[in-house]
Coordinates of N, CA, C and O in Angstrom, one line a residue:
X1 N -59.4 -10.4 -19.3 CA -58.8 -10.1 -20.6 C -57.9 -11.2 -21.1 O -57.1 -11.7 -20.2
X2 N -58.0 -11.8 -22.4 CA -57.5 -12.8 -23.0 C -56.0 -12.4 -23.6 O -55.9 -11.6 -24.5
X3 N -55.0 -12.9 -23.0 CA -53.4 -12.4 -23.4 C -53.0 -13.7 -24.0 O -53.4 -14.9 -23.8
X4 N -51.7 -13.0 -25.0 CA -50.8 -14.5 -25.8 C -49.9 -13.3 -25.8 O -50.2 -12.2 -26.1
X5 N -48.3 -13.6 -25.2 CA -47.4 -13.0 -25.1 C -47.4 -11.9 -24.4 O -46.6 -11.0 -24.8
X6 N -48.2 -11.6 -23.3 CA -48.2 -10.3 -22.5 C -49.4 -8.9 -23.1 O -49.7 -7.9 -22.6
X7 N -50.1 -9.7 -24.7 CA -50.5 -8.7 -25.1 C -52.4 -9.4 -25.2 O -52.9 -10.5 -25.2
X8 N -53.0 -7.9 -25.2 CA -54.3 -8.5 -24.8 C -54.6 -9.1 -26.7 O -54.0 -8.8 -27.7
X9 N -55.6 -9.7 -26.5 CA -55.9 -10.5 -28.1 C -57.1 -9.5 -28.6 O -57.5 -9.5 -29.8
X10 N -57.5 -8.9 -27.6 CA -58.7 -8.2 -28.2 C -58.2 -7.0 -28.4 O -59.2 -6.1 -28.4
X11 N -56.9 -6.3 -28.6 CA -56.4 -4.9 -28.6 C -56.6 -4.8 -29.8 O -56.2 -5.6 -30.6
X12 N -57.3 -3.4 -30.3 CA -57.0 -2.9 -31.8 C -58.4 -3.7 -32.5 O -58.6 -3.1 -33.6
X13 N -59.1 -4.6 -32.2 CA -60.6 -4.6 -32.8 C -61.7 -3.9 -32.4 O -62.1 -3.7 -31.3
X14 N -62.2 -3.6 -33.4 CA -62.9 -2.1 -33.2 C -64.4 -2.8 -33.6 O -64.5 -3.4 -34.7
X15 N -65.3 -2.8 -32.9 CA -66.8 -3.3 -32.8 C -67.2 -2.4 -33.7 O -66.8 -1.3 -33.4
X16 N -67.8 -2.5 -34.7 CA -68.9 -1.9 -35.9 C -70.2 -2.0 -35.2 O -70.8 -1.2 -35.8
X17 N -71.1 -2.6 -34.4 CA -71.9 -2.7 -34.3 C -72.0 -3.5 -32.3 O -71.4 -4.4 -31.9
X18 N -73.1 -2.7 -31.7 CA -72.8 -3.0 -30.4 C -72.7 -4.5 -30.2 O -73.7 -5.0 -30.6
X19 N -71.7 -5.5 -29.8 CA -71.1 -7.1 -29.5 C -71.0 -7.7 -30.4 O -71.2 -8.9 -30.3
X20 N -70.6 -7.3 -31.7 CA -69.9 -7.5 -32.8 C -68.6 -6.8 -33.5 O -68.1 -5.7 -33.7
X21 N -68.3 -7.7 -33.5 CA -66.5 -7.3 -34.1 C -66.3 -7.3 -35.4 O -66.5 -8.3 -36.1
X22 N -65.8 -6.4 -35.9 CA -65.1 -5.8 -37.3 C -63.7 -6.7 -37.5 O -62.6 -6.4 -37.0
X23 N -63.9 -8.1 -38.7 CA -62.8 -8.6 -38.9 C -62.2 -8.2 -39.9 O -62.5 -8.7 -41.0
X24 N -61.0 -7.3 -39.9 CA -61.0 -7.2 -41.6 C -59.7 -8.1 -42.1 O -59.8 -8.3 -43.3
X25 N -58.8 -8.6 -41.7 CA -58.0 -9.1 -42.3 C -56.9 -9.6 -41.8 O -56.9 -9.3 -40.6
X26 N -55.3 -10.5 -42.2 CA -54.2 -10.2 -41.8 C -54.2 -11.1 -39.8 O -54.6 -12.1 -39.2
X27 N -53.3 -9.9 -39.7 CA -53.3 -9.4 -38.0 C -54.4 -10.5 -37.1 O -54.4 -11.7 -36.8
X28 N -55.1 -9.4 -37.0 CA -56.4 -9.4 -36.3 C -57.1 -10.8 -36.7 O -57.2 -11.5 -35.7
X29 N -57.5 -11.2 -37.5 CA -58.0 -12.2 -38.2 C -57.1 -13.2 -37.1 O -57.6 -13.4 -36.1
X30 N -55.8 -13.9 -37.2 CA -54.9 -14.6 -36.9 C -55.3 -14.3 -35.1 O -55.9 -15.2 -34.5
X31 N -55.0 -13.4 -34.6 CA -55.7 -13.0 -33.4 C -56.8 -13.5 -32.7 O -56.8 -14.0 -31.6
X32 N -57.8 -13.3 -33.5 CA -59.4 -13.8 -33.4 C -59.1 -15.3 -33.5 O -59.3 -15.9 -32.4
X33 N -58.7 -16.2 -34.6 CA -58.9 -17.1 -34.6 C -57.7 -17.8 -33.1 O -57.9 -19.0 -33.0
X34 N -57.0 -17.5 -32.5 CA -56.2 -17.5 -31.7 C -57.1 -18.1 -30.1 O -57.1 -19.0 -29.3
X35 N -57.8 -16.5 -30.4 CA -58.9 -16.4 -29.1 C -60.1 -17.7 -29.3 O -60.6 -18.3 -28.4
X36 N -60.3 -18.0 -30.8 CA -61.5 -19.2 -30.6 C -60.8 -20.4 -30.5 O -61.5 -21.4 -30.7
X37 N -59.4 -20.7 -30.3 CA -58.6 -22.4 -30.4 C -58.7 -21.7 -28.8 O -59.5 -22.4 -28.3
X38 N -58.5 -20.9 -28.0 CA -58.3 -21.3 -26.4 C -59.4 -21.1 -25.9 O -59.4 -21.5 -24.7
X39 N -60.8 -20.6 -26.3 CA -61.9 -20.7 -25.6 C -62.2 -21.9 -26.1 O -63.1 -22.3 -25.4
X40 N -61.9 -22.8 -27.0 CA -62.6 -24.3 -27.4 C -61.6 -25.3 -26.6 O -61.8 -26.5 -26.3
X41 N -60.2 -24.4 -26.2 CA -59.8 -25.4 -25.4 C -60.0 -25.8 -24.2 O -59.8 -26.9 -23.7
X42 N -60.6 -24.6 -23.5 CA -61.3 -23.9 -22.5 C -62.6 -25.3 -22.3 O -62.8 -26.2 -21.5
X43 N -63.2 -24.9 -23.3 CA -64.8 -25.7 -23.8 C -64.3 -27.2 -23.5 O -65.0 -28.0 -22.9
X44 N -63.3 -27.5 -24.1 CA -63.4 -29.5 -23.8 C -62.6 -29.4 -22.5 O -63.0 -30.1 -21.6
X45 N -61.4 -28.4 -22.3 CA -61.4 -29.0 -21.0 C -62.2 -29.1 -19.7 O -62.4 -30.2 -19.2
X46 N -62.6 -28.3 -19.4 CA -64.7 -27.7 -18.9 C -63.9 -26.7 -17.9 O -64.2 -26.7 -16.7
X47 N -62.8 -26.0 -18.3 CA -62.7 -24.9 -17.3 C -63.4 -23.9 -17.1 O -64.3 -23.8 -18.0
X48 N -63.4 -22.9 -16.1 CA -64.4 -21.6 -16.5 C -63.7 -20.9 -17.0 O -62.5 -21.1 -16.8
X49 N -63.8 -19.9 -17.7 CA -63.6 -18.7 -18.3 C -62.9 -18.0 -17.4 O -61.9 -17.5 -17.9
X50 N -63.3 -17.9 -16.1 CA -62.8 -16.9 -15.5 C -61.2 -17.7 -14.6 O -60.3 -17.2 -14.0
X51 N -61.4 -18.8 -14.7 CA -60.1 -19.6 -14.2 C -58.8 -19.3 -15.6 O -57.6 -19.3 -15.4
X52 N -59.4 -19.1 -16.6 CA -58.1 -19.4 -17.5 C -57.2 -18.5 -17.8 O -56.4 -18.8 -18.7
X53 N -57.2 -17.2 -17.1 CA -55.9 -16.7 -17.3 C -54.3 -17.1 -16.1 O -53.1 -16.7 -16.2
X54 N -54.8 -17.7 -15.4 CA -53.9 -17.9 -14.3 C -53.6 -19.4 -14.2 O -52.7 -20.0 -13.5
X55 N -54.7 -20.2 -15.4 CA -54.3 -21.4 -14.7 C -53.4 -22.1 -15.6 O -53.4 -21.7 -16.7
X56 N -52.6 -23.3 -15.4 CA -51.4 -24.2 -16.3 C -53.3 -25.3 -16.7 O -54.4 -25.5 -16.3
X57 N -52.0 -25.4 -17.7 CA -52.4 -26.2 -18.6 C -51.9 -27.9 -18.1 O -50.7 -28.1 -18.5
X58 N -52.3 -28.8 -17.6 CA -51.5 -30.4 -17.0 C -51.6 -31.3 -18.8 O -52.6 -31.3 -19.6
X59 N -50.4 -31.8 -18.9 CA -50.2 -33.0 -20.2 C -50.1 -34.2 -19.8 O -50.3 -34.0 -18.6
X60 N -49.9 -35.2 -19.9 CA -48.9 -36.5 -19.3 C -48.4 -37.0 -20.8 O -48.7 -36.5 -21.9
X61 N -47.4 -38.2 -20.5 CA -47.5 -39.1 -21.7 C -46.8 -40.4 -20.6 O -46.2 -40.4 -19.5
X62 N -47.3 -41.4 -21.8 CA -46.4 -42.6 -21.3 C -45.7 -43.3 -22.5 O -46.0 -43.6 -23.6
X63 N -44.6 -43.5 -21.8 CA -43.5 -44.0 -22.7 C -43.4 -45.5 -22.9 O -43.4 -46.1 -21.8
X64 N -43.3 -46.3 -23.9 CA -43.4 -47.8 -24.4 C -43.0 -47.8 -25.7 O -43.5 -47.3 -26.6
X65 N -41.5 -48.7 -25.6 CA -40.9 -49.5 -26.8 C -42.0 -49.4 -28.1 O -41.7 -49.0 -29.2
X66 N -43.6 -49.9 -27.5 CA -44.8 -50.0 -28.1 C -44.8 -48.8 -29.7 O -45.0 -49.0 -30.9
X67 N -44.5 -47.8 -28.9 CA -44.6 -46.7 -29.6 C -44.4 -46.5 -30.6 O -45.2 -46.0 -31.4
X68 N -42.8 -46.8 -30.8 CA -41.6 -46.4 -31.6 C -42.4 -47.0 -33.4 O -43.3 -47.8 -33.6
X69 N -41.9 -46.5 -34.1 CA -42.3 -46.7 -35.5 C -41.3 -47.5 -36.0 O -41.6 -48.0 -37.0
X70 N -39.7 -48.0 -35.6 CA -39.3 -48.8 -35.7 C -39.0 -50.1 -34.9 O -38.3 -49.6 -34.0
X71 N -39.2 -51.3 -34.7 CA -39.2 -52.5 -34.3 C -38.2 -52.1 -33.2 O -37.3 -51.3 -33.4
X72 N -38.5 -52.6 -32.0 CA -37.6 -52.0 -30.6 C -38.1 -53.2 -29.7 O -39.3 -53.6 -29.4
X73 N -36.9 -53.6 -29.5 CA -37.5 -54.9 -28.3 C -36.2 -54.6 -27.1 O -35.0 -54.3 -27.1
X74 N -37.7 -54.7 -25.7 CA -37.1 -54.6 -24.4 C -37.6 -54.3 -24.2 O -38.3 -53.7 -25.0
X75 N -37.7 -54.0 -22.1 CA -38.6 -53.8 -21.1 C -38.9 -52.5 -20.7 O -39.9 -52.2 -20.0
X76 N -38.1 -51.5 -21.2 CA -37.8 -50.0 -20.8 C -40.0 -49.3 -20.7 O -41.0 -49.6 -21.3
X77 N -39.7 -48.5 -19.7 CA -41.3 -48.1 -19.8 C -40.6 -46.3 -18.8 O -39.6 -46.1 -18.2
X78 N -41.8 -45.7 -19.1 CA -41.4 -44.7 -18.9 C -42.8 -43.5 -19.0 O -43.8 -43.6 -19.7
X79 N -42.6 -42.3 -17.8 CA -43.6 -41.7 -18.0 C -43.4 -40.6 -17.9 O -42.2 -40.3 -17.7
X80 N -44.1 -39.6 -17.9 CA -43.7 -37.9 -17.6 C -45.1 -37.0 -17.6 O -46.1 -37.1 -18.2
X81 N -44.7 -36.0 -16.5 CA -45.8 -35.1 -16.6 C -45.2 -33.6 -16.8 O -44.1 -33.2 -16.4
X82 N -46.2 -32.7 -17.6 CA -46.1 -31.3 -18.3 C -47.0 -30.9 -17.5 O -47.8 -31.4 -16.8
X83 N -46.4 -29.0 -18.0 CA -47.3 -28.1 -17.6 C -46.8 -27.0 -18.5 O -45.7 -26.6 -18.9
X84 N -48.2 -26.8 -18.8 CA -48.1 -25.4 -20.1 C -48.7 -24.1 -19.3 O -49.9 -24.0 -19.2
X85 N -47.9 -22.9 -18.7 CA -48.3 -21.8 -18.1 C -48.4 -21.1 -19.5 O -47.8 -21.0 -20.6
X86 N -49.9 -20.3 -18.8 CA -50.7 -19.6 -20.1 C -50.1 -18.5 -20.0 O -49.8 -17.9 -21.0
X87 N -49.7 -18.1 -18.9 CA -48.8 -16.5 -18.7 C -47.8 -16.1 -19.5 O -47.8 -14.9 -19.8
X88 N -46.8 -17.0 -20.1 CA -45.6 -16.8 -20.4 C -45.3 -18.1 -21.5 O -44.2 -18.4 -21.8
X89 N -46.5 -18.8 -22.0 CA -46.1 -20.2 -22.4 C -44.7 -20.9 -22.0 O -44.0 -21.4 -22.9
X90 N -44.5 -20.8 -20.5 CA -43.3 -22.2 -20.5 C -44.1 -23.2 -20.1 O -45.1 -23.3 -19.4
X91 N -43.1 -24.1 -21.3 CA -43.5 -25.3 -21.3 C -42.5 -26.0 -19.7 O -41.3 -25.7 -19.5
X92 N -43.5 -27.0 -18.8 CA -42.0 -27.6 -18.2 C -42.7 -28.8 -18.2 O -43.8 -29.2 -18.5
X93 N -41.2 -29.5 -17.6 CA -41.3 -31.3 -17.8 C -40.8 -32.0 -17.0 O -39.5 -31.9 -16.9
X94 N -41.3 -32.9 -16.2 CA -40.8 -34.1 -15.5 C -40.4 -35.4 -15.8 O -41.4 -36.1 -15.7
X95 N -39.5 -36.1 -16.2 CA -40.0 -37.5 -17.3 C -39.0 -38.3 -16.4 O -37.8 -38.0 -16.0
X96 N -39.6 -39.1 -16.3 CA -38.6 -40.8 -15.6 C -39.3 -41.6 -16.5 O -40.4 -41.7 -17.0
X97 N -37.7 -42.6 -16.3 CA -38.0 -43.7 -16.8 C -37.0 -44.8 -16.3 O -36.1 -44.7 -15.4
X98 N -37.3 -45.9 -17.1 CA -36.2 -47.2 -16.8 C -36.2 -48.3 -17.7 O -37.0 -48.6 -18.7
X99 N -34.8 -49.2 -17.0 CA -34.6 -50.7 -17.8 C -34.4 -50.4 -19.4 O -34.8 -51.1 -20.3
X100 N -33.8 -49.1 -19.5 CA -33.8 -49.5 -21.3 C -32.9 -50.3 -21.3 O -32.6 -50.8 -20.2
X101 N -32.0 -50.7 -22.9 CA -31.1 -51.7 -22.9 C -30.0 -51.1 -22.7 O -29.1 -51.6 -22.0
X102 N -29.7 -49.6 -23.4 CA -28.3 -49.3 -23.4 C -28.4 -47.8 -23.0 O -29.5 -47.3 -22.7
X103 N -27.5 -47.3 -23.1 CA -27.0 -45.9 -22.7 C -27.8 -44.9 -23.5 O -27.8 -45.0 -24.7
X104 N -28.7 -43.8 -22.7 CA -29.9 -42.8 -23.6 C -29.0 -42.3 -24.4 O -28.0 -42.7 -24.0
X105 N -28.7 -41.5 -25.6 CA -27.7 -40.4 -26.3 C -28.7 -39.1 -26.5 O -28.2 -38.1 -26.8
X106 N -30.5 -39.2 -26.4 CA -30.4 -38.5 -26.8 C -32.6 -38.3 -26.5 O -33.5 -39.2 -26.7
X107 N -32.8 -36.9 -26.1 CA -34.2 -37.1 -25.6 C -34.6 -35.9 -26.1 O -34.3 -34.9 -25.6
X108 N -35.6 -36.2 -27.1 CA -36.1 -35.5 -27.5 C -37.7 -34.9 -27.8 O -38.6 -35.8 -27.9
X109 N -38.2 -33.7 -27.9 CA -39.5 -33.8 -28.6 C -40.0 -33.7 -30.2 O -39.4 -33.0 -30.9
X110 N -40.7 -34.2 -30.4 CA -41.0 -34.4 -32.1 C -42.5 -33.8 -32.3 O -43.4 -33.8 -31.5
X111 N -42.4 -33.3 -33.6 CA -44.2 -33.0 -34.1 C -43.5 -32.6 -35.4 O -42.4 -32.6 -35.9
X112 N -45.0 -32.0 -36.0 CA -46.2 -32.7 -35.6 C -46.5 -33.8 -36.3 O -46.1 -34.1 -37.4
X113 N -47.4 -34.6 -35.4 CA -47.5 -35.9 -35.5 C -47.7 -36.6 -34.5 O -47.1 -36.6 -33.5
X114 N -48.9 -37.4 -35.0 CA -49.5 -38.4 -34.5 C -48.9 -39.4 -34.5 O -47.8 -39.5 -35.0
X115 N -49.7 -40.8 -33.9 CA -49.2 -41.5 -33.2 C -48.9 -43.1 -34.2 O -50.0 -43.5 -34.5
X116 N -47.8 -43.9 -34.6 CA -47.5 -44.1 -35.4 C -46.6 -43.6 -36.9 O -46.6 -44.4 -37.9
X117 N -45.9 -42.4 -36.8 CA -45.9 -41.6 -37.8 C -44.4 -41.3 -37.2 O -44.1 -41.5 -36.0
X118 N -43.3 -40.6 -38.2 CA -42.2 -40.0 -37.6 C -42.6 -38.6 -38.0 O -43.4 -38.2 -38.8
X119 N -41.7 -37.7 -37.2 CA -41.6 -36.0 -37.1 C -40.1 -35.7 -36.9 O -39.2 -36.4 -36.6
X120 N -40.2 -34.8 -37.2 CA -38.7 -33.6 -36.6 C -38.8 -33.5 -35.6 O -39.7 -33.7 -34.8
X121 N -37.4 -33.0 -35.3 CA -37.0 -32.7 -33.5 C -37.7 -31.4 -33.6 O -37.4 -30.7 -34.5
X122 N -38.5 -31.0 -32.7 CA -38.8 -30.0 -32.2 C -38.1 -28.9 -31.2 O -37.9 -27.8 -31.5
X123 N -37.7 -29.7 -30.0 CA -36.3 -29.0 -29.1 C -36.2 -30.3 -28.4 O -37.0 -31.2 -28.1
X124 N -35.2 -30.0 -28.2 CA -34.3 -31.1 -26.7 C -35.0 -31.0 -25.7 O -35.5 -30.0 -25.3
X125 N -35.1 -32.6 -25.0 CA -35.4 -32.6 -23.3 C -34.1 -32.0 -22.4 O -33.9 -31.3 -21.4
X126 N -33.4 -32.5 -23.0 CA -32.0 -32.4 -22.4 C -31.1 -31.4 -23.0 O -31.3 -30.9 -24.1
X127 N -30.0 -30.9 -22.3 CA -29.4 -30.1 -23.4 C -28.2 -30.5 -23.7 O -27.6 -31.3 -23.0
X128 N -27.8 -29.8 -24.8 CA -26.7 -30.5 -25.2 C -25.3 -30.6 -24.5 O -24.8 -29.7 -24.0
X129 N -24.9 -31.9 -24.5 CA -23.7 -32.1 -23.9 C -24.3 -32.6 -22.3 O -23.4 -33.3 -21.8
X130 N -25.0 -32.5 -21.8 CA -25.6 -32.9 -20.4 C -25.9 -34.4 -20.4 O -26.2 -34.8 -21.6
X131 N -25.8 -34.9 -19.8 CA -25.9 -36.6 -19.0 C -27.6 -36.8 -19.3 O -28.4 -35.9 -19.2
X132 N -27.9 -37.8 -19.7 CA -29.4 -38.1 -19.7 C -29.9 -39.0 -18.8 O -29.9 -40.2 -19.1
X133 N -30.3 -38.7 -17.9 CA -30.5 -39.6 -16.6 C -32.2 -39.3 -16.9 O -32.8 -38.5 -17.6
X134 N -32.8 -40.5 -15.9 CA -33.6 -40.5 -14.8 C -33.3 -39.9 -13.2 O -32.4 -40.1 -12.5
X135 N -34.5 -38.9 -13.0 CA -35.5 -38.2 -14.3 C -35.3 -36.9 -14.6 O -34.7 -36.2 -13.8
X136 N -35.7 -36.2 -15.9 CA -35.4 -35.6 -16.9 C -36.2 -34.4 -16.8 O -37.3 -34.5 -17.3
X137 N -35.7 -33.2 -16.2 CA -36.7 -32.4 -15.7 C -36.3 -31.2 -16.7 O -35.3 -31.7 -17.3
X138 N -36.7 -29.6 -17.3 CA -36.3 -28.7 -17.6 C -37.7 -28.1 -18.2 O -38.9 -28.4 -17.8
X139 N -37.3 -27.2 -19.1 CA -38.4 -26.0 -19.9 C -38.4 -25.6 -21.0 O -37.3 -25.7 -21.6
X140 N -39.3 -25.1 -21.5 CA -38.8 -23.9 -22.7 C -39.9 -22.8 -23.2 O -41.0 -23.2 -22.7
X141 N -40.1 -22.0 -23.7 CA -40.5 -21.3 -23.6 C -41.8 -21.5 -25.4 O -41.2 -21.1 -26.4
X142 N -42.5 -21.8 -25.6 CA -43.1 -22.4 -26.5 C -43.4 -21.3 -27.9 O -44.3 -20.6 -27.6
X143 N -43.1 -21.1 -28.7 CA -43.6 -20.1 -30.4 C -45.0 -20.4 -30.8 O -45.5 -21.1 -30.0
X144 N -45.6 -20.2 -31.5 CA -46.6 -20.1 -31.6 C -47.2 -21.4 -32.1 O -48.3 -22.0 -31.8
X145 N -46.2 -21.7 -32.9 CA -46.4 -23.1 -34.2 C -46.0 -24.0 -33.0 O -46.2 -25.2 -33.5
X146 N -45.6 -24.2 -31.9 CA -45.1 -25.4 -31.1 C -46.2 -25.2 -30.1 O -46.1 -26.1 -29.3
X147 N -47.3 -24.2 -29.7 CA -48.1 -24.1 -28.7 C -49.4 -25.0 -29.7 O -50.3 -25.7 -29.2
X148 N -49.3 -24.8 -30.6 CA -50.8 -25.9 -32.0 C -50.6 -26.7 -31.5 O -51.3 -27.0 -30.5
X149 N -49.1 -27.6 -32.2 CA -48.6 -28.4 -32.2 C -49.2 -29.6 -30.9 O -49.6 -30.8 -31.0
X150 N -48.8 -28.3 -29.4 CA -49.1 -29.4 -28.2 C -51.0 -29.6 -27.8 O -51.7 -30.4 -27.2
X151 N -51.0 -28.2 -28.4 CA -52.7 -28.0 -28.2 C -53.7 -29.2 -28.9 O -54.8 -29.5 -28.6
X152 N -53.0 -29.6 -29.9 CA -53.6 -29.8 -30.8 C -53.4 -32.2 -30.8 O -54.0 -33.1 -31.2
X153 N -52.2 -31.8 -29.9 CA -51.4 -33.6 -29.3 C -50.9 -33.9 -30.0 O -50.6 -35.1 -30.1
X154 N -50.6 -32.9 -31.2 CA -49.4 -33.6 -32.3 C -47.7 -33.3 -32.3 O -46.9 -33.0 -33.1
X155 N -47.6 -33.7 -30.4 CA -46.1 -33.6 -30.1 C -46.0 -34.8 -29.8 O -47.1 -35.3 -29.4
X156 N -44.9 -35.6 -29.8 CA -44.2 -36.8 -28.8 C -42.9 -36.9 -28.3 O -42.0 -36.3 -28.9
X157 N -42.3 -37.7 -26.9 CA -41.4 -37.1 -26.8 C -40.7 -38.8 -27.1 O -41.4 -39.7 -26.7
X158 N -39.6 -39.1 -27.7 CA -38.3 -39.9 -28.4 C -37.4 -40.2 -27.4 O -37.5 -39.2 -26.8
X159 N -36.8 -40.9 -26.8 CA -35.8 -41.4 -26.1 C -35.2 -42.4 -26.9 O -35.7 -43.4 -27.2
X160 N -33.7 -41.8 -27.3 CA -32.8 -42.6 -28.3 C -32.0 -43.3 -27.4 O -31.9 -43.2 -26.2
X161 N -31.3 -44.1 -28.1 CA -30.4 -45.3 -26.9 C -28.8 -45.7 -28.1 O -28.6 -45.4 -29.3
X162 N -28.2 -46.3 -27.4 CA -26.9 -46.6 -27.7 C -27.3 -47.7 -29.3 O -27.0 -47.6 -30.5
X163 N -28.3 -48.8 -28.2 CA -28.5 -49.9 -28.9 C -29.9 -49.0 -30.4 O -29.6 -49.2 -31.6
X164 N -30.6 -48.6 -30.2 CA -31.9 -47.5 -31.1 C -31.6 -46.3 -31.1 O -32.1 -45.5 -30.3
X165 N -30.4 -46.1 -32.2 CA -30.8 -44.3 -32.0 C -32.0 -44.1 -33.4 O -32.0 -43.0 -34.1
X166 N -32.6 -45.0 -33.5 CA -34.3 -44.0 -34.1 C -35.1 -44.2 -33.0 O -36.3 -44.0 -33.1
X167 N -34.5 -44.7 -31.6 CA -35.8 -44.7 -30.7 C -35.9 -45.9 -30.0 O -36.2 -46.9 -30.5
X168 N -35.7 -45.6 -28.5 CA -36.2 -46.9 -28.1 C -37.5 -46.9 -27.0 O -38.0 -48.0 -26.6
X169 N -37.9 -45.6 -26.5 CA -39.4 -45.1 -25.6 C -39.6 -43.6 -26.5 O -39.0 -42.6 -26.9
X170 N -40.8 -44.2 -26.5 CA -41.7 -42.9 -27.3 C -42.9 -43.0 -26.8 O -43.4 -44.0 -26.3
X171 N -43.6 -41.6 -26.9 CA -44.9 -41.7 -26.6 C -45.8 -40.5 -26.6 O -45.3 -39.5 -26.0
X172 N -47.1 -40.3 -27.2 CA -47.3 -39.3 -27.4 C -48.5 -38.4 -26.4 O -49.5 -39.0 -25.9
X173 N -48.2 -37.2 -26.2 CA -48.5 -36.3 -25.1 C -50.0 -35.7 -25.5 O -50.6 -35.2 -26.4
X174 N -50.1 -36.3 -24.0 CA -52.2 -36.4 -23.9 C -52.3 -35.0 -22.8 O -51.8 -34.9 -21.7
X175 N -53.1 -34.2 -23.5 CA -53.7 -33.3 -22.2 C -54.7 -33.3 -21.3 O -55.8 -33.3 -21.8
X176 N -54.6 -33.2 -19.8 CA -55.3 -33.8 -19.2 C -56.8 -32.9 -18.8 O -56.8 -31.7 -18.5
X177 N -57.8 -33.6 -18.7 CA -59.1 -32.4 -18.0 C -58.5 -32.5 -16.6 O -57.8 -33.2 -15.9
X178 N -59.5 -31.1 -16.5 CA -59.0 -31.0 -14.9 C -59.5 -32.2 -14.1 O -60.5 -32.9 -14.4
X179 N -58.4 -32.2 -12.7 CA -58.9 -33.7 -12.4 C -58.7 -34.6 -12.6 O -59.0 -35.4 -11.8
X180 N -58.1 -35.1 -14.0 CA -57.8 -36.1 -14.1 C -56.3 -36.4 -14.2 O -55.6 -35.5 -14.1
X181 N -55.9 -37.5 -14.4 CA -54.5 -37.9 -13.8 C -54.4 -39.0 -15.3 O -55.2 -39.4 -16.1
X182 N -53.0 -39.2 -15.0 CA -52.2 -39.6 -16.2 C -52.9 -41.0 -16.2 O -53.3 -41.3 -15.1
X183 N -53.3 -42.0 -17.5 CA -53.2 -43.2 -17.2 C -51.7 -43.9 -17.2 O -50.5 -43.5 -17.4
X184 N -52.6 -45.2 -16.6 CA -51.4 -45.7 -16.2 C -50.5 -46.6 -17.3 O -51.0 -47.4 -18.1
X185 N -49.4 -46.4 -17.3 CA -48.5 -46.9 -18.6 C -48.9 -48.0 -18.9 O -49.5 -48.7 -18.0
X186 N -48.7 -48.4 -20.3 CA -49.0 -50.2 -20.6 C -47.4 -50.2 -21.7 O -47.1 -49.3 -22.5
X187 N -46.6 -51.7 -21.1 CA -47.7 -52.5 -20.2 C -46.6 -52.0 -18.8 O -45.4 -51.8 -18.7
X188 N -48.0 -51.8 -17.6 CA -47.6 -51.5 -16.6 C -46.1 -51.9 -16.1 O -45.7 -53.0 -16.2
X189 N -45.2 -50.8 -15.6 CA -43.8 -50.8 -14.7 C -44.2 -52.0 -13.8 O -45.2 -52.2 -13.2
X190 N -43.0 -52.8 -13.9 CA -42.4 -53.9 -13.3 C -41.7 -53.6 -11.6 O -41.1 -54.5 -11.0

């Protein structure tokens, strides 16, 4: 059975006709279309069907000055790996990095939006008032419009600095097929 928040997605549609479903509107409609974005996500990632209620979801990104939509010079590189539990949507996160120029102030996620483009803060890596070190670990619990958003790779995560507070590592978050593993940062850690 296919769940989003504890609740099954197929509760309350009522088949009109034997393996056909009665859409009428609203609700249910939003529901339905719910159920065809995770069996399509199901579909490119090549899981089975019967793996996807238990299993996370793997993201990576890598982080590069490259990134930033404003002009940012220096060596800093940086990488992080996600995991989206389908149980409960927590989001969690691992992120290291290094060699920026100055002191982080401030680490954030942005969407939606692709790559070249600025976004809104979405939520903090870090929380407020906490030290922003390497490496940058925590969670959160995802809404519905921020589960698109990552399904969809129109999040990125911002690392502000003393010297760039519009940004001095940015980079936007790839989800991974099973099996596969993060590429490797460009241009490759020193």
């Amino acid at each position: 059975v296919w769940k989003l928040h504890g609740k099954s997605l197929l509760a309350g549609l009522k088949p009109f006709e034997p393996g056909i479903i009665q859409i009428p509107s609203g609700e249910q409609h939003k529901r339905l279309q719910t159920i065809e974005k995770i069996l399509n996500e199901l579909a490119a990632g090549g899981a089975r069907a019967a793996d996807a209620p238990t299993a996370d979801i793997p993201f990576c990104v890598n982080l590069s000055p490259d990134e930033d939509s404003a002009p940012t010079y220096g060596n800093a590189v940086g990488k992080g790996t996600f995991s989206l539990s389908r149980a409960d949507l927590k989001f969690t996160w691992d992120i290291a990095f290094k060699d920026l120029t100055s002191r982080p102030i401030a680490a954030t996620m942005h969407g939606p939006q692709g790559p070249g483009a600025n976004a809104g803060v979405v939520f903090p890596l870090a929380g407020k008032g906490e030290g922003i070190a390497s490496p940058m670990k925590g969670s959160a619990i995802l809404n519905d419009g921020q589960l698109e958003y990552l399904l969809t790779e129109r999040l990125y995560v911002n690392i502000t600095t003393q010297k760039y507070p519009e940004g001095e590592l940015r980079g936007q978050l790839k989800r991974l097929l099973p099996g596969e593993a993060c590429p490797a940062p460009y241009p490759p850690a020193k």
